[in-house]
mmCIF file of C-alpha atoms and ligand atoms in Angstrom:
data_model
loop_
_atom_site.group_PDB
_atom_site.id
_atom_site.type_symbol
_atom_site.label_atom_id
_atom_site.label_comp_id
_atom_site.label_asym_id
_atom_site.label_seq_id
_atom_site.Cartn_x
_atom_site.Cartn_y
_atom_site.Cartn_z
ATOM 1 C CA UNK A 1 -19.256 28.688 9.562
ATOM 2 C CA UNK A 2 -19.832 30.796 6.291
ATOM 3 C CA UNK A 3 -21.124 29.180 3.972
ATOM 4 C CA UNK A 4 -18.696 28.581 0.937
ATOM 5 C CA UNK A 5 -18.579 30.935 -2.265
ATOM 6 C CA UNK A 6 -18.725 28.742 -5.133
ATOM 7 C CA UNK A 7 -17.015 30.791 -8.331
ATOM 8 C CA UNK A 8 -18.357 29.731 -11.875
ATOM 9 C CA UNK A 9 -15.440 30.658 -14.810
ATOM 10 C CA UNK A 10 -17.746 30.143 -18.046
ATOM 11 C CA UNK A 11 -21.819 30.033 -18.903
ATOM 12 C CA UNK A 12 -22.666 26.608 -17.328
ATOM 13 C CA UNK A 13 -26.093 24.786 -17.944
ATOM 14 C CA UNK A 14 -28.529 26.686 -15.957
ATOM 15 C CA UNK A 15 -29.170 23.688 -13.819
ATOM 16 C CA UNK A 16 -26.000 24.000 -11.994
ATOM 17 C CA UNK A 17 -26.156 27.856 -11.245
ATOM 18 C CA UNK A 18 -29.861 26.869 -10.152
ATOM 19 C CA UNK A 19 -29.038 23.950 -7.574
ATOM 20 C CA UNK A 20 -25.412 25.983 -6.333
ATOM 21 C CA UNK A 21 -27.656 29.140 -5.573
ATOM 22 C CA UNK A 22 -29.713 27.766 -3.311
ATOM 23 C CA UNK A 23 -26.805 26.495 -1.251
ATOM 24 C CA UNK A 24 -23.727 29.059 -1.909
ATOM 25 C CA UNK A 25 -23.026 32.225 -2.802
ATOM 26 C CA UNK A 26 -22.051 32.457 -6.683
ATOM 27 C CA UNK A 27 -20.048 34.353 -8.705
ATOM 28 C CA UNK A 28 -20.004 34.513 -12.409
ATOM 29 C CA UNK A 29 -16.193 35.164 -13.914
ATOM 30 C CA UNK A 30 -17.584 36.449 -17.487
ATOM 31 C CA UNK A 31 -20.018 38.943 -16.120
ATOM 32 C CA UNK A 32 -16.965 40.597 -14.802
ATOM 33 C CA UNK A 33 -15.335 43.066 -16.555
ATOM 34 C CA UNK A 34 -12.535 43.992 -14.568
ATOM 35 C CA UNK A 35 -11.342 40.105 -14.132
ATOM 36 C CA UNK A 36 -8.223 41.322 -12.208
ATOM 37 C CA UNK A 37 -10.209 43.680 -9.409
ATOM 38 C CA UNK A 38 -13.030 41.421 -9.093
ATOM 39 C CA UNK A 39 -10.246 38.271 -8.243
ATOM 40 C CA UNK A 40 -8.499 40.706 -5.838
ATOM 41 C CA UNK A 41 -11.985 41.095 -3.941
ATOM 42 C CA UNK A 42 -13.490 38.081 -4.203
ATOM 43 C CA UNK A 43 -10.364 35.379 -4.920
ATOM 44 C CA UNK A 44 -9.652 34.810 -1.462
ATOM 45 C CA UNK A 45 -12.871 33.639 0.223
ATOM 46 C CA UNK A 46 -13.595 31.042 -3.177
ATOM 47 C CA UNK A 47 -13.906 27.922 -1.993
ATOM 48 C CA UNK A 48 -14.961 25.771 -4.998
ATOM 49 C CA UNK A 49 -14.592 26.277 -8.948
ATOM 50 C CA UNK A 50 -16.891 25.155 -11.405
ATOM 51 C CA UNK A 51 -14.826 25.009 -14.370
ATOM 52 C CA UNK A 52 -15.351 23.596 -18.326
ATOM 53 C CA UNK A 53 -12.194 25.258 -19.634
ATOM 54 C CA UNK A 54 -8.853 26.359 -18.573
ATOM 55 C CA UNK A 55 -7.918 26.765 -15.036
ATOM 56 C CA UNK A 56 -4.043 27.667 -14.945
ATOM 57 C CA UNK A 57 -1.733 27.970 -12.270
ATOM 58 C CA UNK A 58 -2.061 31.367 -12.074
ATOM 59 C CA UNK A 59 -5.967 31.387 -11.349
ATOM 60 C CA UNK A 60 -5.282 28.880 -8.708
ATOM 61 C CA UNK A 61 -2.913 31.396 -7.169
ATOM 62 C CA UNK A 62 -5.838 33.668 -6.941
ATOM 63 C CA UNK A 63 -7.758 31.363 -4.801
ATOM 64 C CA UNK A 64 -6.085 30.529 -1.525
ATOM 65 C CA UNK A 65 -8.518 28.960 0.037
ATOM 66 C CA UNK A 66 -10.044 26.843 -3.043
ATOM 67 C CA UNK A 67 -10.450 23.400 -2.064
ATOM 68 C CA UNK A 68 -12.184 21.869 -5.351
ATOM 69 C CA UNK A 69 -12.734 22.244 -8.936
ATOM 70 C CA UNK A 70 -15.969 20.434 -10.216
ATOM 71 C CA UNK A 71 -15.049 20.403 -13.934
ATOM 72 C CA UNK A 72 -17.595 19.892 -16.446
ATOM 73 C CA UNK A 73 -16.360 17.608 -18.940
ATOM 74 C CA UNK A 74 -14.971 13.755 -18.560
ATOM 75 C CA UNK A 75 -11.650 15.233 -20.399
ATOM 76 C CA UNK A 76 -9.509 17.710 -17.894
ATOM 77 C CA UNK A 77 -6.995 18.695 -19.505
ATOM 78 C CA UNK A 78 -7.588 22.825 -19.430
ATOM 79 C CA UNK A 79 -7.143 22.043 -15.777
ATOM 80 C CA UNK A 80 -3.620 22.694 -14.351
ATOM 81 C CA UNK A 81 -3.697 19.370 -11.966
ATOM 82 C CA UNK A 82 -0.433 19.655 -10.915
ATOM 83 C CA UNK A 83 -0.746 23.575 -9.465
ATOM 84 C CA UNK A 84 -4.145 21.842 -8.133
ATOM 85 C CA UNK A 85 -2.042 19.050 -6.263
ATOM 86 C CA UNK A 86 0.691 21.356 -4.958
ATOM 87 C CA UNK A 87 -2.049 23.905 -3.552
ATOM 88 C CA UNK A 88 -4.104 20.597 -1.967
ATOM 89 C CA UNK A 89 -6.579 21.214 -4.447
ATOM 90 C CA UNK A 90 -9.249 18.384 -5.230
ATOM 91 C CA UNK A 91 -10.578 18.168 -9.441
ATOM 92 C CA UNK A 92 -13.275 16.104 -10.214
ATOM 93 C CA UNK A 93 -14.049 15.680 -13.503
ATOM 94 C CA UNK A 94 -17.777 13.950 -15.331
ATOM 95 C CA UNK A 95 -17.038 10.448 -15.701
ATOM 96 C CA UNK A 96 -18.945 7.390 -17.170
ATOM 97 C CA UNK A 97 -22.151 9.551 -17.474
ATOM 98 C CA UNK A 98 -20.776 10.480 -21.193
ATOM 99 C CA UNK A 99 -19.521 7.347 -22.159
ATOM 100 C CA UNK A 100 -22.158 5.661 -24.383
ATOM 101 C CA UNK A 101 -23.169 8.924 -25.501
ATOM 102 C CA UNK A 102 -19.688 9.680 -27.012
ATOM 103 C CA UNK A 103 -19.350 6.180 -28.394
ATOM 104 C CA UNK A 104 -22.701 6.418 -30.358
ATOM 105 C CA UNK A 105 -21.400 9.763 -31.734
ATOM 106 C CA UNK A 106 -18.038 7.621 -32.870
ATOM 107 C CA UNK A 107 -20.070 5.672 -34.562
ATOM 108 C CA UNK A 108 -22.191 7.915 -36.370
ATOM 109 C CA UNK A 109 -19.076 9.880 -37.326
ATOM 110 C CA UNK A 110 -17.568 6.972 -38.925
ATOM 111 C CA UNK A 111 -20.226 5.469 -40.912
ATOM 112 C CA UNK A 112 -21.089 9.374 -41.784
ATOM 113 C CA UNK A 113 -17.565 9.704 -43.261
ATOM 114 C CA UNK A 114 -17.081 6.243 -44.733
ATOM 115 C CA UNK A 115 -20.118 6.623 -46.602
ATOM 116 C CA UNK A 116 -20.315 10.006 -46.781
ATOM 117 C CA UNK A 117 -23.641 10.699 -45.617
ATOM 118 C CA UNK A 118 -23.347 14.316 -45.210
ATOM 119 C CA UNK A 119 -21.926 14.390 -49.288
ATOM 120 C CA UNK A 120 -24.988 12.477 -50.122
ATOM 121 C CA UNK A 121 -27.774 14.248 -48.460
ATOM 122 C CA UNK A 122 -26.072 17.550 -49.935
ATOM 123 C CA UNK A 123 -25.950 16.227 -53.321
ATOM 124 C CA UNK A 124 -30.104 15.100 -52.568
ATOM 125 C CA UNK A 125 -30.518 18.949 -51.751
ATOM 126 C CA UNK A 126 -28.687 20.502 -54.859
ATOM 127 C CA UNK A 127 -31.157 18.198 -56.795
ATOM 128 C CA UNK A 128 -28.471 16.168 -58.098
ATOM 129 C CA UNK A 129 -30.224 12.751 -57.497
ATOM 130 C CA UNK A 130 -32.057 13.880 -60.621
ATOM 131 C CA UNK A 131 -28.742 13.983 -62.939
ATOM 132 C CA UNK A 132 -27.515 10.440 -61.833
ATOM 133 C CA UNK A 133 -27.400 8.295 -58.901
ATOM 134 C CA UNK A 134 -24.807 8.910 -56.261
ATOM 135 C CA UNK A 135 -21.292 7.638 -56.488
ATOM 136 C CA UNK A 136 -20.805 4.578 -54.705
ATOM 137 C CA UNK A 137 -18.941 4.780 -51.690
ATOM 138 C CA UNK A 138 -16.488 3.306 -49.553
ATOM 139 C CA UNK A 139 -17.457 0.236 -47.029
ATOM 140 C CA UNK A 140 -16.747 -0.973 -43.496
ATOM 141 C CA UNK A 141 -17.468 -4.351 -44.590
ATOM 142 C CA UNK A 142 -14.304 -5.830 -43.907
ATOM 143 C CA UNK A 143 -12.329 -3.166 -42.459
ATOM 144 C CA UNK A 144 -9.965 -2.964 -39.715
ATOM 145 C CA UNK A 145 -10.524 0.099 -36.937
ATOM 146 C CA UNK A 146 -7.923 0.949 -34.751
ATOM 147 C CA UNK A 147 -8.375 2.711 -31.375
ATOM 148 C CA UNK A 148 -6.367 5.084 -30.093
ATOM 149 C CA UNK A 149 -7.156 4.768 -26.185
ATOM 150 C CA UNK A 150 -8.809 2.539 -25.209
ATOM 151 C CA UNK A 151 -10.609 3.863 -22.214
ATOM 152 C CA UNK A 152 -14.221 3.875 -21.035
ATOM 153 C CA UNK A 153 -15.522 5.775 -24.239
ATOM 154 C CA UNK A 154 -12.747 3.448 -26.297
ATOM 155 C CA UNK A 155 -14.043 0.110 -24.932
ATOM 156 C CA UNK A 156 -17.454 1.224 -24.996
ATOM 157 C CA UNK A 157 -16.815 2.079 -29.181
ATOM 158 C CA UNK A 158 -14.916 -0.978 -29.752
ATOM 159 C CA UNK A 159 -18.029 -2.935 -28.266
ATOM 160 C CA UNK A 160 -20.269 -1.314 -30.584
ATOM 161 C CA UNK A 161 -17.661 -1.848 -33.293
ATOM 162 C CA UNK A 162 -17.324 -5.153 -33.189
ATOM 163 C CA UNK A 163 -21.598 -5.340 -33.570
ATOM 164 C CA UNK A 164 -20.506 -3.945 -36.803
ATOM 165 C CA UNK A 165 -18.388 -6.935 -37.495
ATOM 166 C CA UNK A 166 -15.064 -4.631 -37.612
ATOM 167 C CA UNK A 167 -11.889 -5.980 -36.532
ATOM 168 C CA UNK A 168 -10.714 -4.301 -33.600
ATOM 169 C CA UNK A 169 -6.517 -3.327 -31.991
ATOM 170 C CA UNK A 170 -5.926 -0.671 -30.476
ATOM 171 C CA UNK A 171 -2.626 1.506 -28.540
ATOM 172 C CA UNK A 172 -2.305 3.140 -25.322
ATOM 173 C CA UNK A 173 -0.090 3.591 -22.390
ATOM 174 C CA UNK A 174 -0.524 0.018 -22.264
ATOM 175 C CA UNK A 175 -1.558 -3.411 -22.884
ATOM 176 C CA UNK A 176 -4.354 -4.907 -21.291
ATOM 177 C CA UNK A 177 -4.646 -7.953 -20.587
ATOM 178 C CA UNK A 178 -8.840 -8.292 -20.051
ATOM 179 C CA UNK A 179 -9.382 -7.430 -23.596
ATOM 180 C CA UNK A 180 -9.489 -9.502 -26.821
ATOM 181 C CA UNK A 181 -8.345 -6.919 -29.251
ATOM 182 C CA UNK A 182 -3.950 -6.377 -30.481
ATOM 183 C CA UNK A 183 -2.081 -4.391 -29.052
ATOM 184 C CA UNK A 184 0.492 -2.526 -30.724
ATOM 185 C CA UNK A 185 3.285 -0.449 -29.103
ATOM 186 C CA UNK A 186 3.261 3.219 -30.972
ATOM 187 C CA UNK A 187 0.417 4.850 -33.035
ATOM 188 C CA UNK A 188 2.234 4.096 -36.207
ATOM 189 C CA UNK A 189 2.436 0.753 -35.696
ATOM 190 C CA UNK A 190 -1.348 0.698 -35.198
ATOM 191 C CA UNK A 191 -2.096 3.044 -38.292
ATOM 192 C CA UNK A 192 0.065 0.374 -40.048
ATOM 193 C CA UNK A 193 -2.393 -2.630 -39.180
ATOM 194 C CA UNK A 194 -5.474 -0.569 -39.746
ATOM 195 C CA UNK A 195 -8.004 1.060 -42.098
ATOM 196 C CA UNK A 196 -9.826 3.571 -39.889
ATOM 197 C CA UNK A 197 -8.017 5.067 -37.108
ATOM 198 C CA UNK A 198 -10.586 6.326 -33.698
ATOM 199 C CA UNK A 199 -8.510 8.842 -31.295
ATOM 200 C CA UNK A 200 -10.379 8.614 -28.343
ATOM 201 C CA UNK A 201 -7.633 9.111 -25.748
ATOM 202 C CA UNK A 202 -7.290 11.938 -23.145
ATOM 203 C CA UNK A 203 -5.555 15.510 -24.155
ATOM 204 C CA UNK A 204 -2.842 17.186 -22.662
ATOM 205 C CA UNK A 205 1.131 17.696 -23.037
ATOM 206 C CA UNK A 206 1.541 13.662 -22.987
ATOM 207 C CA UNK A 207 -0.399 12.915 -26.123
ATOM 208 C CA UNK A 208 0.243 16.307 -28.017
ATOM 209 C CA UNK A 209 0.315 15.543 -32.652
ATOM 210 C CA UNK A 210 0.459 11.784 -31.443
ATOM 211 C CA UNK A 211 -1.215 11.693 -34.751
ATOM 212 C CA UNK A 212 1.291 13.092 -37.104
ATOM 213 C CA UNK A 213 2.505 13.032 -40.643
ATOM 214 C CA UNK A 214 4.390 9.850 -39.763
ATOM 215 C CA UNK A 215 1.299 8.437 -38.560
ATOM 216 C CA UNK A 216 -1.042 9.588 -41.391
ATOM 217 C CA UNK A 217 1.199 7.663 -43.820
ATOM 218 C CA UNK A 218 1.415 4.301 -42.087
ATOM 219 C CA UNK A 219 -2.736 4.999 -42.273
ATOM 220 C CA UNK A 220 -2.212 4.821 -45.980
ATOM 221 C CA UNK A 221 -4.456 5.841 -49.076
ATOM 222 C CA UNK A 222 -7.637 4.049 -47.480
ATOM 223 C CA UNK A 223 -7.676 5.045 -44.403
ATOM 224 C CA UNK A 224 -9.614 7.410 -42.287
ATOM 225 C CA UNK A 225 -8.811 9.419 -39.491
ATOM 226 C CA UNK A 226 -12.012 9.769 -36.792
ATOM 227 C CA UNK A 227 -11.458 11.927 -33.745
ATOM 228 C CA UNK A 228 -14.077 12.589 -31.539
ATOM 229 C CA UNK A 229 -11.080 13.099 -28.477
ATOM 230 C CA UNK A 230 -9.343 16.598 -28.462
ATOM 231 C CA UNK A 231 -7.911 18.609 -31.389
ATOM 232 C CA UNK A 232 -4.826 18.400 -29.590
ATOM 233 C CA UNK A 233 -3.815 14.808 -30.300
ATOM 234 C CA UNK A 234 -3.584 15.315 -34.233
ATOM 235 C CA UNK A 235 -1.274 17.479 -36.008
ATOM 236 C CA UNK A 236 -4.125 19.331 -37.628
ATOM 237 C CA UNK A 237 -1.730 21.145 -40.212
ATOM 238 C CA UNK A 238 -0.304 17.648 -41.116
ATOM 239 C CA UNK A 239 -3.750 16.430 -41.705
ATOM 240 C CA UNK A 240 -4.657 19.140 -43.776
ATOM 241 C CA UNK A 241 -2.067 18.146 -46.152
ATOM 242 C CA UNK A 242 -2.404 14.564 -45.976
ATOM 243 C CA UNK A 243 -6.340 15.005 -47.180
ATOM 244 C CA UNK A 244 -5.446 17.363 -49.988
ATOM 245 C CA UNK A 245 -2.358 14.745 -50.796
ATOM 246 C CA UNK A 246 -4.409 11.839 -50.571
ATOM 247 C CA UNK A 247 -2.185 10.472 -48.188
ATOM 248 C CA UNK A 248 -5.398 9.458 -46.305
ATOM 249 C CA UNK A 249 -8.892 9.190 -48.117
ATOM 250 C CA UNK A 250 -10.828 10.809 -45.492
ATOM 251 C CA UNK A 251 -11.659 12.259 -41.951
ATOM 252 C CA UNK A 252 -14.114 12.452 -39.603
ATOM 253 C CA UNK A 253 -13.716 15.437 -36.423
ATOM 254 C CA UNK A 254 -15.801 16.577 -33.535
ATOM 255 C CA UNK A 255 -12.907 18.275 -32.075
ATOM 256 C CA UNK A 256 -10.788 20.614 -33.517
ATOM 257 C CA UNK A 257 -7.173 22.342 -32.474
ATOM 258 C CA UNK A 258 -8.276 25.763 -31.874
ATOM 259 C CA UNK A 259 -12.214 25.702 -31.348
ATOM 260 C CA UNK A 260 -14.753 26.826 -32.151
ATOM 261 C CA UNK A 261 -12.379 28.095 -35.207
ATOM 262 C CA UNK A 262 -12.200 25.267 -38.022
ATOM 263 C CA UNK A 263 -9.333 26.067 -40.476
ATOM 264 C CA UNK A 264 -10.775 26.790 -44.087
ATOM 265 C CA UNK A 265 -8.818 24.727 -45.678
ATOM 266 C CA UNK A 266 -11.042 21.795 -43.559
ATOM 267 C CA UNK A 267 -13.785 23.358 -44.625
ATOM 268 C CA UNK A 268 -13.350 23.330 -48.311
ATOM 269 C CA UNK A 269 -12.712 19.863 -48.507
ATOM 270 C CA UNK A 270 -14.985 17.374 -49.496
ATOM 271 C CA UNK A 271 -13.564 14.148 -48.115
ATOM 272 C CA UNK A 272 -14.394 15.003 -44.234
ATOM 273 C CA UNK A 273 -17.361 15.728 -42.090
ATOM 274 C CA UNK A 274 -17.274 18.255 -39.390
ATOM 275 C CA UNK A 275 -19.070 18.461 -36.642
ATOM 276 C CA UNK A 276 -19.214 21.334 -33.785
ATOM 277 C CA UNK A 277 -17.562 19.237 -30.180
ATOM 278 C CA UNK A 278 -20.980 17.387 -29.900
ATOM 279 C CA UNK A 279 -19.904 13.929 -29.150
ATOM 280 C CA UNK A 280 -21.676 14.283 -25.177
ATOM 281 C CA UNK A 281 -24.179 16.764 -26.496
ATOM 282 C CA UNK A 282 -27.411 15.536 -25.912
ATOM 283 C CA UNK A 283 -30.150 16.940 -23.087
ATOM 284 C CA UNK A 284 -29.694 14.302 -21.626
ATOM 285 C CA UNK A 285 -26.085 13.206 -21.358
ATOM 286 C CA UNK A 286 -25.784 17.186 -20.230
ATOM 287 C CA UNK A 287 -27.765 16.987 -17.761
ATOM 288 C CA UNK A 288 -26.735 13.688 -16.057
ATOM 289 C CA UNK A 289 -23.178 15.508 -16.310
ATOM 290 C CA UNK A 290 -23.972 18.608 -14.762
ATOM 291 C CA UNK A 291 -26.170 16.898 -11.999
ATOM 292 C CA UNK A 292 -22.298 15.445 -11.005
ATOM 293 C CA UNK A 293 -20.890 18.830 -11.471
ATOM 294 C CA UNK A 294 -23.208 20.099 -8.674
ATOM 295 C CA UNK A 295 -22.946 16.965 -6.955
ATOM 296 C CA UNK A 296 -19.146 16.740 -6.343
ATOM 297 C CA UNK A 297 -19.324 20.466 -4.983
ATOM 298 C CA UNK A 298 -22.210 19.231 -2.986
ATOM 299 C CA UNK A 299 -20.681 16.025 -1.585
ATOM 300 C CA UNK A 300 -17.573 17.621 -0.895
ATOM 301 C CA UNK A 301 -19.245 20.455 1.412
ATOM 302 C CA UNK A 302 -21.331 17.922 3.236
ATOM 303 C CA UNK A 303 -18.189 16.641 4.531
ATOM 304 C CA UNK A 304 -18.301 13.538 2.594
ATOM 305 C CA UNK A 305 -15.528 13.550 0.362
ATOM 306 C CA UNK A 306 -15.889 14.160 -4.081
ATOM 307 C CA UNK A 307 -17.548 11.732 -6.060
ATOM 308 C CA UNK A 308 -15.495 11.549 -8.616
ATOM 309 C CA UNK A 309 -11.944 12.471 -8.209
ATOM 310 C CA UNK A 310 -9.196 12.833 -10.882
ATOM 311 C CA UNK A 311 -6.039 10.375 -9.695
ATOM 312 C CA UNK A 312 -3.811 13.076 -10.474
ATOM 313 C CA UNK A 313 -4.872 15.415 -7.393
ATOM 314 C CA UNK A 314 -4.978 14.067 -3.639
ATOM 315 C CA UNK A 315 -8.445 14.077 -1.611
ATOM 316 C CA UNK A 316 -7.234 15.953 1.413
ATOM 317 C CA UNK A 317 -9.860 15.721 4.432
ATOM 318 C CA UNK A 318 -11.977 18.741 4.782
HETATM 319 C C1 8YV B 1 -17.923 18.651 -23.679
HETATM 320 C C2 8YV B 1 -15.997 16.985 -23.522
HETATM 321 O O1 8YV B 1 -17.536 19.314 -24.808
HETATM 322 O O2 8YV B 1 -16.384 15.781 -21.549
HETATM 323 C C3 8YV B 1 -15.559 16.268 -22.307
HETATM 324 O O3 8YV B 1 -14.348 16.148 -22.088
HETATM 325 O O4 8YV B 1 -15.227 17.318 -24.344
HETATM 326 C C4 8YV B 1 -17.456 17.245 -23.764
HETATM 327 O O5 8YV B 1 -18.256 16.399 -23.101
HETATM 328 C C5 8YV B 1 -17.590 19.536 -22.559
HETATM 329 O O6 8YV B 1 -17.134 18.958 -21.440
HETATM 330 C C6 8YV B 1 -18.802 20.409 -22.225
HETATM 331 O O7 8YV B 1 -18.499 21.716 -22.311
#
C-alpha cells in the first residue's frame, strides 16, 4: 500500500516535519501559492492533517480520504469536529503534556498583574526608583480566585492556588463532586463571590463573551480578570471599557480575540499586562507536544488506533 501523504496547514516545530518525512510524504499548505490548484492535485490522496489553526468544513471537503487531524494545541476549537465526525474523521488534540506548564503561566500572570510587576520593573528602567519608591500595590493575601473551568489546566491552577493560601470556587458545565472548592451555577454568580476571576475553559461557539459586561460588574471595582484560555470567551470590547471605567481594577491576558493583533486601546492602559499566547511556550512543553503531534499520526498508521482522541469525533477502525 502507498504510503500515506501527511499535509501540514501552518509552520510547525521542525521536529514534526523532521520525524513525518522520514515516514510520509509531506506537503506544506503555506508554501503554496495557488491554495485552490494545489488542493485540487493533491487533496484527494491526504490522508492525515497536521493542523494548529483552523480546519473548516470546507477544507475537510477537500480531503476525501483524510482519516486524522493531529492538532497541535490541547484547545481545538479552529477545528470543525463536527464536519470531522460526519466525514469519519479522527482529531486528536495535545493533552496533559501542557498542563502544568499553562498553570505556572496562570500564576505568574496573576501575581504579575496584582502586583504589577511589569509597572514596576518599567518604572526601575525610566529611573524612577530614584524620585520615590514605588506605589504600593494590591495583595492576594486574602483574596478569593474564581475559576472559570475547571479542567486539567483549571485543577492543576487551583492546586497551585491554594499553595498561595487563596480561596478557591469555580463554574463550569458542571459540579463536581471530587473537588473541595463552590460551585456556582453561571459566571456571574462566580464573579459575584470572587476577587480575581481565571478563564481557563475551552473556546468555541458554547462559551463565546461568557465573560461579559454583566459579568465584569458582578467582578466589581477590585477585581481582576486573568485569561490565559482563548480571546474568545471575554467580550474584549466590554473589557476595554470596564478597565478605562474602573468597573474592574485590572487584567491579566495571554490570549487575545483577534491574535496576534492586540487592540490599542489594551495597549495604552496601564492597569493590565499582556503577554503574546505563551502560556505552553516553553522548549520544552513544545516539544513534549509536538512529539504527540507526530505520535498520534504515527500510532494511527501503525494500525493501532490515536493516542489521544477528542470525544467529539468517533475512532473508526483503519
Ligand atoms: C498554543 C494553545 O498556543 O494548546 C493550546 O490550545 O493555545 C497553546 O498551547 C498552540 O497550541 C501552539 O500553537
Amino acid at each position: 500500500m502507498a504510503k500515506p501523504d501527511i499535509l501540514i496547514l501552518r509552520p510547525v516545530m521542525q521536529t514534526v516535519t523532521d520525524q513525518l518525512a522520514r515516514r510520509f510524504p509531506l506537503s506544506r499548505l503555506w508554501e503554496e501559492s495557488d491554495r485552490d490548484a494545489f488542493l485540487d492535485r493533491i487533496g484527494p490522496r491526504i490522508r492525515g492533517v497536521v493542523a494548529g489553526g483552523p480546519v473548516d468544513a470546507d477544507l475537510i471537503a477537500r480531503l476525501p480520504a483524510l482519516e486524522i487531524v493531529s492538532n497541535f494545541g490541547v484547545g481545538y476549537d479552529g477545528v470543525d469536529t463536527a464536519a470531522c465526525a460526519a466525514a469519519g474523521v479522527v482529531v486528536t488534540n495535545t493533552p496533559d503534556e501542557l498542563t502544568d506548564e499553562v498553570a505556572d503561566l496562570a500564576l505568574g500572570l496573576l501575581l504579575a498583574t496584582v502586583r504589577e510587576l511589569p509597572q514596576a520593573d518599567r518604572y526601575v528602567r525610566a529611573g524612577r526608583w530614584l524620585e520615590r519608591p514605588y506605589p504600593l500595590t494590591a495583595t492576594l493575601r486574602g483574596r478569593r480566585l474564581g475559576i472559570l473551568g475547571l479542567g486539567r489546566i483549571g485543577r492543576a491552577i487551583a492546586g497551585r492556588a491554594a499553595a498561595f493560601g487563596l480561596a478557591i470556587a469555580y463554574h463550569g458545565r458542571s459540579r463536581q463532586p471530587d473537588v473541595p472548592y463552590d460551585y456556582h451555577e453561571t459566571p456571574a454568580d462566580l464573579a459575584r463571590a470572587v476577587d480575581i476571576l481565571m478563564v481557563v475553559a475551552p473556546g468555541g461557539a458554547g462559551t463565546r463573551h461568557i465573560v461579559n459586561a454583566e459579568v465584569l460588574e458582578a467582578l466589581g471595582p477590585d477585581g481582576v480578570l486573568i485569561n490565559v484560555a482563548r480571546g474568545s470567551l471575554v467580550d474584549e470590547t466590554a473589557l476595554i471599557t470596564a478597565l478605562e471605567a474602573g468597573t474592574i481594577r485590572a487584567a491579566g491576558l495571554d490570549v487575545f480575540a483577534d491574535e496576534p493583533r492586540v487592540p490599542e486601546r489594551l495597549i495604552a492602559r496601564d492597569n493590565v499586562v499582556l503577554l503574546p499566547h505563551v502560556g505552553s511556550a516553553s522548549v520544552h512543553t513544545r516539544n513534549a507536544m509536538a512529539q504527540l503531534v507526530v505520535d498520534n499520526l504515527m500510532s494511527w498508521f501503525d494500525g493501532r488506533g490515536p493516542l489521544t482522541p477528542v470525544p467529539e469525533t468517533p475512532v473508526p477502525r483503519r
